[in-house]
PDB file of C-alpha atoms in Angstrom:
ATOM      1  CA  UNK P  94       0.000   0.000   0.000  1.00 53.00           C
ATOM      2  CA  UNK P  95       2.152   2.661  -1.427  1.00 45.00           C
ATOM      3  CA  UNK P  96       0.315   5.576   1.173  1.00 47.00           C
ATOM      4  CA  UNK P  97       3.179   6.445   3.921  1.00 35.00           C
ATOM      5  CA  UNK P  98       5.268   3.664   4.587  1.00 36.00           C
ATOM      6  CA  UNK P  99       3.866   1.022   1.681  1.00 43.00           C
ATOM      7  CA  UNK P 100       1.456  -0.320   3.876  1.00 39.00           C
ATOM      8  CA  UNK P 101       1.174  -4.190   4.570  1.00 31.00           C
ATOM      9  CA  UNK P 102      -0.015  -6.827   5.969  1.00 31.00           C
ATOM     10  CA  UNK P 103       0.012 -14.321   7.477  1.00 30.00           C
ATOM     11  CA  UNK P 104       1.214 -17.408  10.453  1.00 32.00           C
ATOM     12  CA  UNK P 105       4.499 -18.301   9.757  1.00 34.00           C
ATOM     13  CA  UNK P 106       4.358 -19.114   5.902  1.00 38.00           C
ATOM     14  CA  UNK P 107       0.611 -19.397   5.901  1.00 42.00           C
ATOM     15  CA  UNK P 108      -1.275 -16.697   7.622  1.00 43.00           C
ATOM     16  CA  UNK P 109      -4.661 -18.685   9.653  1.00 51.00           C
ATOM     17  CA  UNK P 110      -6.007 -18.005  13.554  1.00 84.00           C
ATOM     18  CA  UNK P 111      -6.884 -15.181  15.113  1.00 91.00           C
ATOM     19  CA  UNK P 112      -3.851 -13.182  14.508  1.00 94.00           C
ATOM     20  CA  UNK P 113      -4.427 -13.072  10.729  1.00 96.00           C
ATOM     21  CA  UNK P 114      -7.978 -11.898  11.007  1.00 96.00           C
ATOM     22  CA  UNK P 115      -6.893  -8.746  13.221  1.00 97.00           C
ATOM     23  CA  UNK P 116      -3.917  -8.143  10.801  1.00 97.00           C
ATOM     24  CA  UNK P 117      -6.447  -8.175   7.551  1.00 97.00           C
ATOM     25  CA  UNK P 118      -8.795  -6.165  10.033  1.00 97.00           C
ATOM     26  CA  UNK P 119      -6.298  -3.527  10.592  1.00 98.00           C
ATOM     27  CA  UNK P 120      -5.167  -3.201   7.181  1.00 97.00           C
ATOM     28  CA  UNK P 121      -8.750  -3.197   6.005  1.00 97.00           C
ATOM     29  CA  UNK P 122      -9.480  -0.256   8.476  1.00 98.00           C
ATOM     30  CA  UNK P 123      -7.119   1.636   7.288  1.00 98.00           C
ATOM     31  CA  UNK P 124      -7.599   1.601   3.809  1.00 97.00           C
ATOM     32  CA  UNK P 125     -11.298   2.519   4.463  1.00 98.00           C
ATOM     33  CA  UNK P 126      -9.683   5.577   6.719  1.00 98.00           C
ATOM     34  CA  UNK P 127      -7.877   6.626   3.764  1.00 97.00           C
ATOM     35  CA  UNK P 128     -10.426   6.540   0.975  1.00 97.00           C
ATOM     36  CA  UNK P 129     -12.379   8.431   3.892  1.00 98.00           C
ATOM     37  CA  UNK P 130      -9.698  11.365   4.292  1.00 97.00           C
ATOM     38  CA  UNK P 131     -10.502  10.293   8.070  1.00 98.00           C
ATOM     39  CA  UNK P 132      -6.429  10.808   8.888  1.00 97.00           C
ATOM     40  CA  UNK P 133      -7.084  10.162  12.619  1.00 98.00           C
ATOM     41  CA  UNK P 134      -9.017   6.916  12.247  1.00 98.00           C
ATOM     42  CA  UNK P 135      -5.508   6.206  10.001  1.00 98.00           C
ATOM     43  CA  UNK P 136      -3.072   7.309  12.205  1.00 98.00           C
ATOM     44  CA  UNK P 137      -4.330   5.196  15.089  1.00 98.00           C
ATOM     45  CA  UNK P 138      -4.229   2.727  13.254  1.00 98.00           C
ATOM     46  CA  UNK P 139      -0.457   3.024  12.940  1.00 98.00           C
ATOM     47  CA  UNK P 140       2.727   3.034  15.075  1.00 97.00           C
ATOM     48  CA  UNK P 141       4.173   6.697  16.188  1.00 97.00           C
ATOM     49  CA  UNK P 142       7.378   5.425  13.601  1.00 96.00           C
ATOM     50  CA  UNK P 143       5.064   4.877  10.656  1.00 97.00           C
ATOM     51  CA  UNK P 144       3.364   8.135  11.601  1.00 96.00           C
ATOM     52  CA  UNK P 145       6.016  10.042  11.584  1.00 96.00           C
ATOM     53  CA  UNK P 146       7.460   8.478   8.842  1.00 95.00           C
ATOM     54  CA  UNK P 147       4.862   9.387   6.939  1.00 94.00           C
ATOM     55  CA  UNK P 148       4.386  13.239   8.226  1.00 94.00           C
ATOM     56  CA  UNK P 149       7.806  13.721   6.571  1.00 94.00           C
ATOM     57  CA  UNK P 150       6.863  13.217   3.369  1.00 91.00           C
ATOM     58  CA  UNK P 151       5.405  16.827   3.497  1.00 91.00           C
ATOM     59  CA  UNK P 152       7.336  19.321   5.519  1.00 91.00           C
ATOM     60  CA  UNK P 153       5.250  21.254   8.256  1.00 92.00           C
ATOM     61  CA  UNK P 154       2.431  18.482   8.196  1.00 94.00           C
ATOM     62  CA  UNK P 155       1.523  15.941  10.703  1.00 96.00           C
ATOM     63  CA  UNK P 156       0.216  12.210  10.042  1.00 97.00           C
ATOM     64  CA  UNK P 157      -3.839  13.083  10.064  1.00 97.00           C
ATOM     65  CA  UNK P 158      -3.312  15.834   7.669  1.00 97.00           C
ATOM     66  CA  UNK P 159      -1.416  14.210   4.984  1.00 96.00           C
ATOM     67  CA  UNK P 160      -3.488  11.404   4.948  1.00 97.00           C
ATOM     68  CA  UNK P 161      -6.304  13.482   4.155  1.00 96.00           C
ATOM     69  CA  UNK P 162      -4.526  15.049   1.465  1.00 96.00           C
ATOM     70  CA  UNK P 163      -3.533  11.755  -0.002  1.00 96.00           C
ATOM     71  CA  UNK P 164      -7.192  11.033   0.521  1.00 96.00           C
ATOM     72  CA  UNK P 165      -8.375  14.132  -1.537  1.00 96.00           C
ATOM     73  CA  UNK P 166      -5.988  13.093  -4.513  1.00 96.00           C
ATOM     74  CA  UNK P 167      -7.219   9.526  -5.037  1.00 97.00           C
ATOM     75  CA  UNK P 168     -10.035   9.420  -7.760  1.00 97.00           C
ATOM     76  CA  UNK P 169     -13.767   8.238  -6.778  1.00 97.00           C
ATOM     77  CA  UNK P 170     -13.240   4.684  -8.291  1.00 97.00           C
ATOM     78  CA  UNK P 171      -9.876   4.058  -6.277  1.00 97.00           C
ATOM     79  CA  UNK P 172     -11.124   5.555  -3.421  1.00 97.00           C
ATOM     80  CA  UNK P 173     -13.929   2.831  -3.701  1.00 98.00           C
ATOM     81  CA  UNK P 174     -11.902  -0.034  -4.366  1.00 98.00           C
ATOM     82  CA  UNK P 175     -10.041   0.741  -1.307  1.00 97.00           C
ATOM     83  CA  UNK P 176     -13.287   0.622   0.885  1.00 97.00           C
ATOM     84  CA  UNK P 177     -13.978  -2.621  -0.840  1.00 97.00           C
ATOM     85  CA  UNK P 178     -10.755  -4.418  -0.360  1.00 97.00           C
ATOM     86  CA  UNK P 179     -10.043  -7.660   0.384  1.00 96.00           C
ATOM     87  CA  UNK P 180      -6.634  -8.940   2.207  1.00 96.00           C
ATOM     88  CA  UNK P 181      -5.374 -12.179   0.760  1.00 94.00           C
ATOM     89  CA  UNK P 182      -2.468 -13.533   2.394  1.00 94.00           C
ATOM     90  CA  UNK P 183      -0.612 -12.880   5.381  1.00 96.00           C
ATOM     91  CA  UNK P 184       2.569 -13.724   6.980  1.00 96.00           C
ATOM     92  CA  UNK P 185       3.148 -13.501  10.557  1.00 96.00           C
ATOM     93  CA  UNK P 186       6.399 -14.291  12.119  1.00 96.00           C
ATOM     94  CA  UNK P 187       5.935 -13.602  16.043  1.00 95.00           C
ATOM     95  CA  UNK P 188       5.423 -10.293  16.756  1.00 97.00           C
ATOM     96  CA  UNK P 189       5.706  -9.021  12.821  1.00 97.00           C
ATOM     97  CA  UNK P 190       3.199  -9.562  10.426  1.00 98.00           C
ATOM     98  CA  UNK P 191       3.418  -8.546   6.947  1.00 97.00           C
ATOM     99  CA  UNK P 192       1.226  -8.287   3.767  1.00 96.00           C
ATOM    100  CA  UNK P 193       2.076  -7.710  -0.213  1.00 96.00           C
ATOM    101  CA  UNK P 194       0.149  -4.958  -2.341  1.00 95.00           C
ATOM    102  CA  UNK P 195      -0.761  -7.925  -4.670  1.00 94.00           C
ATOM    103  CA  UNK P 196      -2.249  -9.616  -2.033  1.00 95.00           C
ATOM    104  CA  UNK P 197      -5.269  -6.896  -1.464  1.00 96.00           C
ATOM    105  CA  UNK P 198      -7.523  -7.012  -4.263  1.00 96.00           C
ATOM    106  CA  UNK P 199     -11.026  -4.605  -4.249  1.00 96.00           C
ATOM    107  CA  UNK P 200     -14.087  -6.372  -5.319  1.00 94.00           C
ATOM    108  CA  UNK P 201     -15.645  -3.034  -6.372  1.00 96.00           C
ATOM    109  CA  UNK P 202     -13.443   0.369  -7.898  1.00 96.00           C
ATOM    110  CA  UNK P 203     -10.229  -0.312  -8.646  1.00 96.00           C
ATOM    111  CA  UNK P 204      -6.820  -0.115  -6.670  1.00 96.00           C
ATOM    112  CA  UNK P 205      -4.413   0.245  -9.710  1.00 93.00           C
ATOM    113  CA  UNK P 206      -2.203   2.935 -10.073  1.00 88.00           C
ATOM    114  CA  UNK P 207      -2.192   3.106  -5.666  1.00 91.00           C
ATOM    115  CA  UNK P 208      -1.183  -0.720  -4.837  1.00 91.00           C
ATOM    116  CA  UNK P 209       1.742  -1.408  -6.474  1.00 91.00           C
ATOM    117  CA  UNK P 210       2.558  -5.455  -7.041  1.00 85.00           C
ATOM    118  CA  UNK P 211       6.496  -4.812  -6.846  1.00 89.00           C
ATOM    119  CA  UNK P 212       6.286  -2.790  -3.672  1.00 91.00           C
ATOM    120  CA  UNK P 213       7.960  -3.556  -0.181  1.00 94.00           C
ATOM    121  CA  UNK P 214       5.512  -5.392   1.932  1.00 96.00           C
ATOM    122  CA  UNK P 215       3.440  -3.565   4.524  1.00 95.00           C
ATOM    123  CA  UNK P 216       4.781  -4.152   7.973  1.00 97.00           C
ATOM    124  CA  UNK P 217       2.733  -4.157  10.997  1.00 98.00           C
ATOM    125  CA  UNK P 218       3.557  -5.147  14.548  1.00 98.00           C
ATOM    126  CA  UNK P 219       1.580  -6.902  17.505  1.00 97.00           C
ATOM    127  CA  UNK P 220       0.983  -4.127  20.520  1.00 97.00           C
ATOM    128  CA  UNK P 221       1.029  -5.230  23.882  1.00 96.00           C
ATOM    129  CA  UNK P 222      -2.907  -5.137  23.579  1.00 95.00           C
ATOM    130  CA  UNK P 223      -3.017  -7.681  21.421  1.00 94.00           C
ATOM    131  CA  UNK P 224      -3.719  -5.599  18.495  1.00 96.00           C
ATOM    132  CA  UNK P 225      -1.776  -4.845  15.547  1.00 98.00           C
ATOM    133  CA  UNK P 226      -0.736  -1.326  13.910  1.00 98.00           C
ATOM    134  CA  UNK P 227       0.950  -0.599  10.606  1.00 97.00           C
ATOM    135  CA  UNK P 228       4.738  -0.169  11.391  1.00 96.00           C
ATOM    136  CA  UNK P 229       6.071   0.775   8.235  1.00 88.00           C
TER     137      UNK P 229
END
């Protein structure tokens, strides 16, 4: 997910239980908080490295604000295949789960020309909580 830090999302070579549901959850969250412009329903959704990461890609701003103007970019039908997308695979190797761009797919819009299939995966990383935020 090429957004602030490529954005990603498995069980050690597979990606079942409970642990790949909240991953896919989190990932799916976040791409609806995007096509949404909602950039503090995105930001929580990440760690305080990915959001700063991804503030510095415009100088002055902070995370919420340039994921709304990412948001008001995007064109209607990419905006709606990101509410509409589905996470494939996931790999999850004890605290670090990661997904590919060419795993997501939308079953409505489209998401080509924003996922991109030779991209880094998205990284995310289990909180103490239990839940999972994108960490780069």
């Amino acid at each position: 997910m090429a957004v602030s830090v490529s954005v990603a999302v498995g069980g050690c070579g597979g990606g079942g239980g409970a642990d790949a549901a909240k991953v896919k959850q989190t990932v799916r969250r976040a791409l609806t908080a995007l096509a949404d412009g909602n950039g503090p329903a995105f930001c929580a959704l990440a760690t305080a490295g990915a959001q700063a990461e991804l503030a510095r890609t415009t100088p002055g701003a902070r995370c919420p604000q340039v994921v709304r103007r990412i948001s008001h970019q995007l064109s209607p039908r990419v905006r709606l295949g990101l509410r509409n997308a589905r996470v494939g695979a996931v790999t999850i190797n004890g605290e670090h789960a990661s997904i590919r761009d060419g795993d997501i797919t939308s079953t409505r819009g489209t998401l080509k020309g924003f996922l991109q299939a030779s991209a880094p995966p998205t990284r995310l990383t289990r909180q103490p909580s239990g839940t999972w935020k994108i960490s780069g």
